Every structure is written in C-alpha cells, then in structure tokens.
Short mmCIF file of C-alpha atoms in Angstrom, two decimals:
data_model
loop_
_atom_site.label_atom_id
_atom_site.label_comp_id
_atom_site.label_asym_id
_atom_site.label_seq_id
_atom_site.Cartn_x
_atom_site.Cartn_y
_atom_site.Cartn_z
CA UNK A 170 47.65 74.72 148.36
CA UNK A 171 47.68 77.35 145.58
CA UNK A 172 46.77 80.79 147.57
CA UNK A 173 49.23 79.01 150.58
CA UNK A 174 51.94 79.85 148.03
CA UNK A 175 51.48 82.75 146.61
CA UNK A 176 51.36 84.05 149.81
CA UNK A 177 54.56 82.14 150.43
CA UNK A 178 55.95 83.88 146.89
CA UNK A 179 54.98 87.49 148.30
CA UNK A 180 56.64 87.15 151.44
CA UNK A 181 59.97 86.01 149.92
CA UNK A 182 59.72 89.17 146.94
CA UNK A 183 59.14 91.23 150.10
CA UNK A 184 62.11 89.89 152.28
CA UNK A 185 64.29 89.89 149.11
CA UNK A 186 63.16 94.08 148.92
CA UNK A 187 64.14 94.56 152.10
CA UNK A 188 67.84 92.86 152.34
CA UNK A 189 68.91 96.07 149.76
CA UNK A 190 69.53 98.98 152.24
CA UNK A 191 68.11 102.33 152.11
CA UNK A 192 71.00 104.90 152.52
CA UNK A 193 71.77 108.82 152.17
CA UNK A 194 74.12 109.21 149.62
CA UNK A 195 76.67 111.20 152.43
CA UNK A 196 77.31 107.17 152.74
CA UNK A 197 78.84 106.34 150.11
CA UNK A 198 82.25 108.75 149.77
CA UNK A 199 84.21 105.60 149.34
CA UNK A 200 83.93 102.33 147.11
CA UNK A 201 81.99 100.87 144.43
CA UNK A 202 78.38 102.11 144.76
CA UNK A 203 75.36 100.61 142.80
CA UNK A 204 72.46 102.72 143.16
CA UNK A 205 68.89 102.73 143.00
CA UNK A 206 67.15 106.31 143.32
CA UNK A 207 63.76 107.21 143.00
CA UNK A 208 61.54 109.65 143.97
CA UNK A 209 58.57 107.82 143.82
CA UNK A 210 56.61 107.21 147.20
CA UNK A 211 55.75 103.37 145.83
CA UNK A 212 58.17 101.90 144.15
CA UNK A 213 56.96 99.86 140.92
CA UNK A 214 59.96 99.01 139.39
CA UNK A 215 62.06 98.57 142.81
CA UNK A 216 61.11 94.32 142.96
CA UNK A 217 63.37 94.30 139.89
CA UNK A 218 65.45 96.70 140.53
CA UNK A 219 65.64 94.77 144.13
CA UNK A 220 66.36 91.50 142.07
CA UNK A 221 69.45 92.87 139.98
CA UNK A 222 71.36 94.58 142.64
CA UNK A 223 71.34 91.00 145.26
CA UNK A 224 72.59 89.39 141.63
CA UNK A 225 75.43 91.82 141.24
CA UNK A 226 76.10 91.95 145.01
CA UNK A 227 76.09 88.70 144.67
CA UNK A 228 78.78 88.61 141.61
CA UNK A 229 80.77 91.11 142.47
CA UNK A 230 81.05 91.10 146.53
CA UNK A 231 82.67 92.10 147.65
CA UNK A 232 83.95 94.95 145.16
CA UNK A 233 80.52 96.29 144.62
CA UNK A 234 77.93 97.45 147.35
CA UNK A 235 73.95 98.32 146.40
CA UNK A 236 71.60 100.43 147.93
CA UNK A 237 68.46 102.08 147.45
CA UNK A 238 68.42 106.45 147.11
CA UNK A 239 64.35 107.64 148.40
CA UNK A 240 62.90 110.52 148.29
CA UNK A 241 63.71 114.15 148.10
CA UNK A 242 66.88 113.45 148.34
CA UNK A 243 67.23 111.11 145.12
CA UNK A 244 65.75 113.54 143.13
CA UNK A 245 69.18 115.08 142.37
CA UNK A 246 70.31 111.92 140.64
CA UNK A 247 67.12 111.27 138.85
CA UNK A 248 67.84 113.34 135.71
CA UNK A 249 65.24 115.29 133.50
CA UNK A 250 65.59 112.95 130.27
CA UNK A 251 64.41 110.25 132.95
CA UNK A 252 61.84 112.03 133.64
CA UNK A 253 60.45 112.88 129.91
CA UNK A 254 60.17 109.95 129.57
CA UNK A 255 57.79 109.15 132.57
CA UNK A 256 60.24 107.36 134.99
CA UNK A 257 61.03 108.29 138.43
CA UNK A 258 64.60 106.34 139.08
CA UNK A 259 67.39 106.19 137.96
CA UNK A 260 70.60 103.19 138.27
CA UNK A 261 73.21 104.97 138.93
CA UNK A 262 77.38 103.22 139.67
CA UNK A 263 79.31 106.16 141.97
CA UNK A 264 83.28 104.82 140.66
CA UNK A 265 84.69 104.22 144.02
CA UNK A 266 85.90 108.67 143.79
CA UNK A 267 83.58 109.58 146.10
CA UNK A 268 79.33 110.93 145.96
CA UNK A 269 80.32 113.71 143.94
CA UNK A 270 81.53 111.38 140.54
CA UNK A 271 78.57 109.06 139.89
CA UNK A 272 77.51 107.47 135.92
CA UNK A 273 73.63 106.77 134.53
CA UNK A 274 73.02 104.03 133.95
CA UNK A 275 71.34 104.26 130.53
CA UNK A 276 70.59 100.57 129.34
CA UNK A 277 67.20 99.27 130.12
CA UNK A 278 66.63 97.49 133.20
CA UNK A 279 67.71 93.97 132.71
CA UNK A 280 70.33 91.88 133.96
CA UNK A 281 72.25 91.23 131.29
CA UNK A 282 72.28 95.11 130.78
CA UNK A 283 73.68 95.82 134.00
CA UNK A 284 76.12 93.52 133.94
CA UNK A 285 77.24 94.62 130.58
CA UNK A 286 77.84 98.10 131.75
CA UNK A 287 79.82 96.53 134.91
CA UNK A 288 82.09 94.65 133.44
CA UNK A 289 83.10 97.22 130.01
CA UNK A 290 83.55 99.89 133.62
CA UNK A 291 85.72 97.82 134.98
CA UNK A 292 87.67 96.85 131.93
CA UNK A 293 88.47 100.07 130.69
CA UNK A 294 89.19 101.21 134.10
CA UNK A 295 91.82 98.53 134.34
CA UNK A 296 93.05 99.62 131.02
CA UNK A 297 93.56 103.00 132.15
CA UNK A 298 95.58 101.38 134.62
CA UNK A 299 97.73 99.33 132.52
CA UNK A 300 96.03 95.67 133.38
CA UNK A 301 95.56 94.73 129.95
CA UNK A 302 95.22 90.82 131.06
CA UNK A 303 92.17 91.80 133.25
CA UNK A 304 91.06 94.39 131.05
CA UNK A 305 90.56 91.51 128.41
CA UNK A 306 88.86 89.35 130.31
CA UNK A 307 86.21 92.08 131.71
CA UNK A 308 85.33 92.76 127.58
CA UNK A 309 84.95 89.69 127.11
CA UNK A 310 82.58 88.72 130.16
CA UNK A 311 81.04 92.66 129.05
CA UNK A 312 80.43 90.81 125.20
CA UNK A 313 79.11 87.15 126.67
CA UNK A 314 75.99 89.16 128.16
CA UNK A 315 75.52 91.61 125.04
CA UNK A 316 77.33 90.37 121.86
CA UNK A 317 77.05 92.74 119.46
CA UNK A 318 78.07 95.14 121.66
CA UNK A 319 80.09 98.00 119.71
CA UNK A 320 81.80 99.69 122.71
CA UNK A 321 83.23 96.38 123.74
CA UNK A 322 84.81 95.79 120.89
CA UNK A 323 86.35 98.92 120.30
CA UNK A 324 88.30 98.58 123.42
CA UNK A 325 89.30 95.57 122.65
CA UNK A 326 90.39 96.08 119.60
CA UNK A 327 92.14 98.71 120.87
CA UNK A 328 94.00 96.06 123.77
CA UNK A 329 94.60 93.95 121.11
CA UNK A 330 96.05 96.15 119.03
CA UNK A 331 98.17 98.55 120.57
CA UNK A 332 99.74 96.77 123.72
CA UNK A 333 99.19 92.32 122.83
CA UNK A 334 100.03 93.48 119.45
CA UNK A 335 97.12 90.26 118.67
CA UNK A 336 96.55 91.68 115.36
CA UNK A 337 94.38 89.08 113.94
CA UNK A 338 92.61 89.79 117.01
CA UNK A 339 92.15 93.37 116.88
CA UNK A 340 90.97 93.23 113.59
CA UNK A 341 88.56 90.95 114.44
CA UNK A 342 86.66 93.42 116.71
CA UNK A 343 87.16 96.31 114.80
CA UNK A 344 85.60 94.74 112.74
CA UNK A 345 82.69 94.13 114.63
CA UNK A 346 82.57 97.96 116.23
CA UNK A 347 82.52 98.70 113.13
CA UNK A 348 79.20 96.91 111.93
CA UNK A 349 77.26 100.04 113.07
CA UNK A 350 79.01 103.39 112.66
CA UNK A 351 76.02 105.48 114.90
CA UNK A 352 77.35 103.47 118.34
CA UNK A 353 80.51 104.73 118.13
CA UNK A 354 82.41 107.48 119.53
CA UNK A 355 85.56 109.13 117.04
CA UNK A 356 83.94 107.08 113.90
CA UNK A 357 86.75 108.47 111.84
CA UNK A 358 89.74 107.19 114.24
CA UNK A 359 88.32 103.94 115.29
CA UNK A 360 88.37 103.70 111.01
CA UNK A 361 91.82 104.94 111.09
CA UNK A 362 93.39 102.36 113.60
CA UNK A 363 91.15 99.70 111.61
CA UNK A 364 93.12 100.34 108.56
CA UNK A 365 96.29 100.33 110.49
CA UNK A 366 96.25 96.55 111.82
CA UNK A 367 94.56 94.96 108.57
CA UNK A 368 98.26 97.11 106.45
CA UNK A 369 100.14 95.45 109.08
CA UNK A 370 98.72 91.87 108.35
CA UNK A 371 98.83 92.28 104.63
CA UNK A 372 95.12 93.01 103.67
CA UNK A 373 95.50 95.91 101.16
CA UNK A 374 92.27 96.59 99.94
CA UNK A 375 90.72 96.06 103.71
CA UNK A 376 93.69 98.54 105.19
CA UNK A 377 92.61 101.04 102.09
CA UNK A 378 88.79 100.83 102.13
CA UNK A 379 89.44 102.33 106.00
CA UNK A 380 91.64 104.78 105.84
CA UNK A 381 88.84 106.19 102.56
CA UNK A 382 85.76 105.86 105.57
CA UNK A 383 88.38 107.04 107.94
CA UNK A 384 89.25 110.83 105.45
CA UNK A 385 85.66 110.85 104.57
CA UNK A 386 84.32 110.76 108.03
CA UNK A 387 87.08 113.20 109.30
CA UNK A 388 88.49 115.02 105.41
CA UNK A 389 90.94 116.80 108.01
CA UNK A 390 92.03 113.53 109.66
CA UNK A 391 96.26 114.18 107.75
CA UNK A 392 97.61 111.25 109.53
CA UNK A 393 95.04 108.50 107.88
CA UNK A 394 96.30 110.51 104.12
CA UNK A 395 99.37 110.19 104.78
CA UNK A 396 98.68 105.64 105.49
CA UNK A 397 96.66 105.58 102.64
CA UNK A 398 99.18 106.85 100.62
CA UNK A 399 101.32 103.70 102.47
CA UNK A 400 99.28 101.24 101.77
CA UNK A 401 98.21 102.10 97.55
CA UNK A 402 102.12 102.33 97.21
CA UNK A 403 102.48 98.44 98.39
CA UNK A 404 99.93 97.89 95.61
CA UNK A 405 101.49 99.58 93.18
CA UNK A 406 98.90 103.01 92.71
CA UNK A 407 102.08 105.36 92.73
CA UNK A 408 99.11 108.05 91.53
CA UNK A 409 96.71 107.38 93.86
CA UNK A 410 99.66 107.51 96.77
CA UNK A 411 101.12 110.73 95.67
CA UNK A 412 97.51 112.46 95.54
CA UNK A 413 97.68 111.74 98.89
CA UNK A 414 100.73 112.59 100.32
CA UNK A 415 100.40 115.62 98.81
CA UNK A 416 96.64 116.24 99.88
CA UNK A 417 98.26 114.98 103.66
CA UNK A 418 101.39 118.31 103.15
CA UNK A 419 98.63 120.87 102.41
CA UNK A 420 96.17 119.20 105.50
CA UNK A 421 99.50 119.85 107.22
CA UNK A 422 102.99 121.31 106.05
CA UNK A 423 105.06 120.24 109.63
CA UNK A 424 104.14 116.41 108.62
CA UNK A 425 108.05 115.54 108.23
CA UNK A 426 106.79 112.47 107.30
CA UNK A 427 104.75 112.84 105.18
CA UNK A 428 107.42 115.09 103.38
CA UNK A 429 109.84 112.23 103.75
CA UNK A 430 107.94 109.91 101.94
CA UNK A 431 106.75 112.64 98.57
CA UNK A 432 110.65 112.54 98.36
CA UNK A 433 111.03 108.41 98.20
CA UNK A 434 108.27 108.42 95.75
CA UNK A 435 109.46 111.17 93.66
CA UNK A 436 112.86 109.67 93.70
CA UNK A 437 110.93 106.64 92.89
CA UNK A 438 109.42 107.73 89.71
CA UNK A 439 112.55 108.99 88.99
CA UNK A 440 114.13 105.86 88.27
CA UNK A 441 111.43 104.88 86.50
CA UNK A 442 111.39 106.63 83.78
CA UNK A 443 115.16 106.70 83.36
CA UNK A 444 115.81 103.52 85.08
CA UNK A 445 118.99 104.76 86.76
CA UNK A 446 120.62 107.59 88.55
CA UNK A 447 123.12 108.08 85.97
CA UNK A 448 123.66 111.39 84.98
CA UNK A 449 121.20 113.22 82.93
CA UNK A 450 120.90 116.61 81.25
CA UNK A 451 118.92 119.08 82.39
CA UNK A 452 116.58 119.48 84.56
CA UNK A 453 114.57 117.38 86.87
CA UNK A 454 111.88 118.36 87.92
CA UNK A 455 111.06 114.98 89.72
CA UNK A 456 114.28 115.19 91.17
CA UNK A 457 114.19 119.09 91.55
CA UNK A 458 110.76 118.36 93.59
CA UNK A 459 111.78 116.39 95.94
CA UNK A 460 114.89 117.91 97.06
CA UNK A 461 113.06 120.69 98.37
CA UNK A 462 109.93 118.10 99.74
CA UNK A 463 112.90 115.97 101.16
CA UNK A 464 115.03 119.35 102.49
CA UNK A 465 112.12 120.21 104.45
CA UNK A 466 111.06 117.20 105.88
CA UNK A 467 115.07 117.40 107.13
CA UNK A 468 114.51 120.72 108.80
CA UNK A 469 111.66 119.01 110.90
CA UNK A 470 112.34 115.39 111.48
CA UNK A 471 116.99 116.52 111.52
CA UNK A 472 117.67 113.00 113.44
CA UNK A 473 115.74 110.84 110.68
CA UNK A 474 118.54 109.10 108.95
CA UNK A 475 116.57 107.95 106.31
CA UNK A 476 115.54 111.93 105.57
CA UNK A 477 119.72 112.44 105.19
CA UNK A 478 120.82 109.25 102.54
CA UNK A 479 117.36 110.32 100.94
CA UNK A 480 119.53 114.40 100.74
CA UNK A 481 122.71 112.25 99.84
CA UNK A 482 120.78 110.51 97.03
CA UNK A 483 119.94 113.37 95.74
CA UNK A 484 122.68 115.16 95.30
CA UNK A 485 124.58 112.95 94.48
CA UNK A 486 122.42 112.53 91.22
CA UNK A 487 123.04 115.92 90.88
CA UNK A 488 126.78 116.17 90.77
CA UNK A 489 127.60 117.81 94.47
CA UNK A 490 130.15 115.38 96.18
CA UNK A 491 130.12 117.15 99.14
CA UNK A 492 126.68 117.81 100.10
CA UNK A 493 126.41 114.23 99.37
CA UNK A 494 128.87 113.19 101.46
CA UNK A 495 127.85 115.37 104.15
CA UNK A 496 124.16 114.56 104.25
CA UNK A 497 125.84 110.92 104.15
CA UNK A 498 127.93 110.79 107.32
CA UNK A 499 124.68 112.23 109.05
CA UNK A 500 122.79 109.69 108.07
CA UNK A 501 125.36 106.76 109.71
CA UNK A 502 125.54 108.91 112.51
CA UNK A 503 122.37 108.81 113.10
CA UNK A 504 122.02 105.23 112.28
CA UNK A 505 125.04 104.83 114.91
CA UNK A 506 124.80 106.86 117.55
CA UNK A 507 121.73 108.20 117.50
CA UNK A 508 123.56 111.63 117.55
CA UNK A 509 124.37 114.28 114.82
CA UNK A 510 127.67 114.89 113.81
CA UNK A 511 129.21 118.23 113.99
CA UNK A 512 130.58 119.35 110.63
CA UNK A 513 131.80 122.66 109.95
CA UNK A 514 131.48 121.71 105.99
CA UNK A 515 127.47 121.49 106.22
CA UNK A 516 126.87 124.96 106.17
CA UNK A 517 124.11 125.55 102.93
CA UNK A 518 122.94 122.00 102.41
CA UNK A 519 119.52 122.86 103.04
CA UNK A 520 119.56 125.09 101.63
CA UNK A 521 116.57 125.61 98.76
CA UNK A 522 117.71 124.72 95.41
CA UNK A 523 115.56 126.83 92.06
CA UNK A 524 116.75 123.98 89.59
CA UNK A 525 119.41 121.19 89.31
CA UNK A 526 120.86 122.14 86.69
CA UNK A 527 123.30 120.00 84.57
CA UNK A 528 123.30 116.40 87.20
CA UNK A 529 126.98 115.40 86.37
CA UNK A 530 127.74 113.20 88.35
CA UNK A 531 128.06 109.17 87.44
CA UNK A 532 126.72 107.48 90.37
CA UNK A 533 125.38 103.61 91.25
CA UNK A 534 122.11 103.05 90.25
CA UNK A 535 119.46 102.47 92.77
CA UNK A 536 116.01 100.99 93.59
CA UNK A 537 114.98 103.65 95.82
CA UNK A 538 112.16 102.34 97.47
CA UNK A 539 115.56 100.36 99.13
CA UNK A 540 115.04 101.23 103.43
CA UNK A 541 118.19 102.53 104.81
CA UNK A 542 117.05 100.58 107.87
CA UNK A 543 117.43 97.95 106.47
CA UNK A 544 120.19 95.68 106.31
CA UNK A 545 119.77 93.93 103.04
CA UNK A 546 119.20 97.36 101.26
CA UNK A 547 122.23 99.20 103.11
CA UNK A 548 124.49 96.33 101.65
CA UNK A 549 123.22 97.20 98.09
CA UNK A 550 123.54 100.71 99.03
CA UNK A 551 127.36 100.35 100.38
CA UNK A 552 128.69 100.86 97.15
CA UNK A 553 128.03 104.48 97.12
CA UNK A 554 129.67 105.04 100.41
CA UNK A 555 132.84 104.42 98.69
CA UNK A 556 131.63 106.10 96.33
CA UNK A 557 131.91 109.46 97.83
CA UNK A 558 135.36 108.85 100.08
CA UNK A 559 133.42 108.17 103.43
CA UNK A 560 136.55 106.23 105.72
CA UNK A 561 135.91 103.31 107.71
CA UNK A 562 132.58 102.50 105.60
CA UNK A 563 131.26 98.75 105.99
CA UNK A 564 128.01 97.08 106.10
CA UNK A 565 128.32 95.90 109.77
CA UNK A 566 127.67 99.48 110.03
CA UNK A 567 124.34 98.38 109.17
CA UNK A 568 123.11 95.09 111.06
#
C-alpha cells in the first residue's frame, strides 16, 4: 500500500510539472509572464519551481501567465551571477513590455519571496500610475509575506507621506524601513523624508536625528540643512539653526528660501538683543546682514510675498520709508493677486548697501518670528502699513 501511495504521489508530481507549458521567448510579446529559464537538460529544481509557478498562476489569474524556457535559448536569461553560484536557472518576470524588458527575481526560490516580489512590483506600478489605494493594498500584501522587507516599508512611507497625507502611518513605515540602512537605495533622501514627516508631526528630536543622519550620509544634501534649521529654530536652538543655514547657502548659494530664512533669523536676533526695532544709533550688524540676505533672496524668489515683507521691515528699521513703502506694497500685491505691481519707484530697492548708517525711524516693535501670511500675525503687523501711508489696507486683506 505504501509503495502504491508513493507511486501515486510521484505521478501527481509529474502531472503537476507538465501543467506548466514550455514556450519560446517569442510568446511573451505582451502581458505579464513569470518564467523559469534553465539551460539544464535535467532540471533538479523544476518540481519546486513548478509548484511555485502553479500557485502564482492560481493567485494572479488571469493577470500573470507562467511558463518554462528550456535548453539553449534559455541561456540568455540565466545571468552570469547565477552560473557563478552554481545555478543553472533563473526566475524571470516579464512586466508587459515585450521580451526585451525582463526583471530577474533575485530572491531565493521560496513561495513567500516570489509573492513579495510580485506584490511589491504591482504596488510600485500602481504608484507610478497614481492608483494609490491599489498600491497600498499590494504593498501591505507584500509585507504579509516578508514583514521586515525595507523596500515595501519605504514605498508605503512615501505614499502615505506624499499622497494620502497619513503622516502617522508614514513615520511608522519610515522607521521600519530605516532599521536596516544597507538594504535601501537613496539613503540620505529616505532620512530626509523621514525628518520631514516627524517635523510636521511635531517630533522635533526625531526630525533632527533623521536630518543629521541625512547630512552625514550626503554632506551636499542642502535641503536637509535647510529643514534641519527649521527644526532647530522650533527648539529655540538659533545658534545651530544659523550654522545650518550658512552651510546650506555655502552648498547652494541660489537657495532663495535658505537666504530668506537666515534673514529672518538675524532679524529675530536683533530683536532679542534690543527688544525692539526702534531706532538705534550706529550700524546694527545683524540687520545689515539680514538686508543683504533678504535682497539676495528677493532676486531669486521675486514673487515671494514674505521676502518683500521682510525687506519692508528692514527698510523701515533703517528709516528708508520710500523703500519700505515699495516693499510692503509688493508684499500686499503678491499676497492678494499673486502678481507684482508695476511701480516706477522701485528702482534701487534691491541695491546692496555697504552699511545702514543711522537708524532714524521710530517704528513699531515686532515679534518677527511672525509670518506675513498668517492671519493673526498680519493683524498684529497691520499698524506698520498705516505708518508708511499705504492707502486702503486693512486686516481683511490677509484673511
């Protein structure tokens, strides 16, 4: 009885193998194909591979078709790496782009590995086609087969961060993805994106840790320096923020946002020292440098209302009401219409100054960490407009 049972099992195994067709690569001109290509006359792995292929065909039918490439023609699909490892076959995936485009499945031959590979592929493909709900489903299925796979965690983190805006889920998957840094490409960018997610959620220490790691991996990643400075300022670490912003400008002199952020930091420092923007005799180094950086930023980001607002505050502080009026008017026009006004007076507003001289205007004291585009802040700053005599301006302009 036992021998009859073994013969029956062997027969079933043979029948199972024969269910997978042997084809030529000319047959894969369209559609998704998962193919075992082998140069061996006797395929010792074929029974295992056949079971995997049959399961894949059953789970993905009719999306994926399966087949064998056998003999001499299969040799072009068996990589040198596979031969060096003593293997005589390769599992190949054809992603519906003809026989010229194929992807070797570089996992060991287990069903879970192959299922992970396919679900991650379809998840990434759905992401590229902006089908994010479908992408998330495939990537979650991929992780059900390989829960620690960094690639699927990173793909899910990016989808939740950039498209579904679920930052809690994004931060979770970033952390899981970054547990093994060696398994990830673009490692500096992954840490930078993780820092952005944690910064938005308010986890400043975690954000700064990720930015720091991003900068360690790629010391030329200028935007990581800029965002790290934002996190540092939110933790009242202005010295570190200034260092980071100066490094950012050194790396990328044309980064208008970095220039503007440094100008604001220097204005805040002036206020911290003097508790006001009221007139001060002599040259104030922080305001002088702030003006230089703000003017450079305005040349690069001419349509940024906050930069013009910053220039207005600086001009007001040094007593140049004409320049202040022009800068404020540009800020208001940009905020309300998105366009700069044509003002014949604006010649020379962005000319560099060698010094500020006597600051002779009795302005209004401001907490300059305020944002021009914030409704509450703009209401607080509204008296400045009256001081420079811009008509028909009211807080409702900034709602």
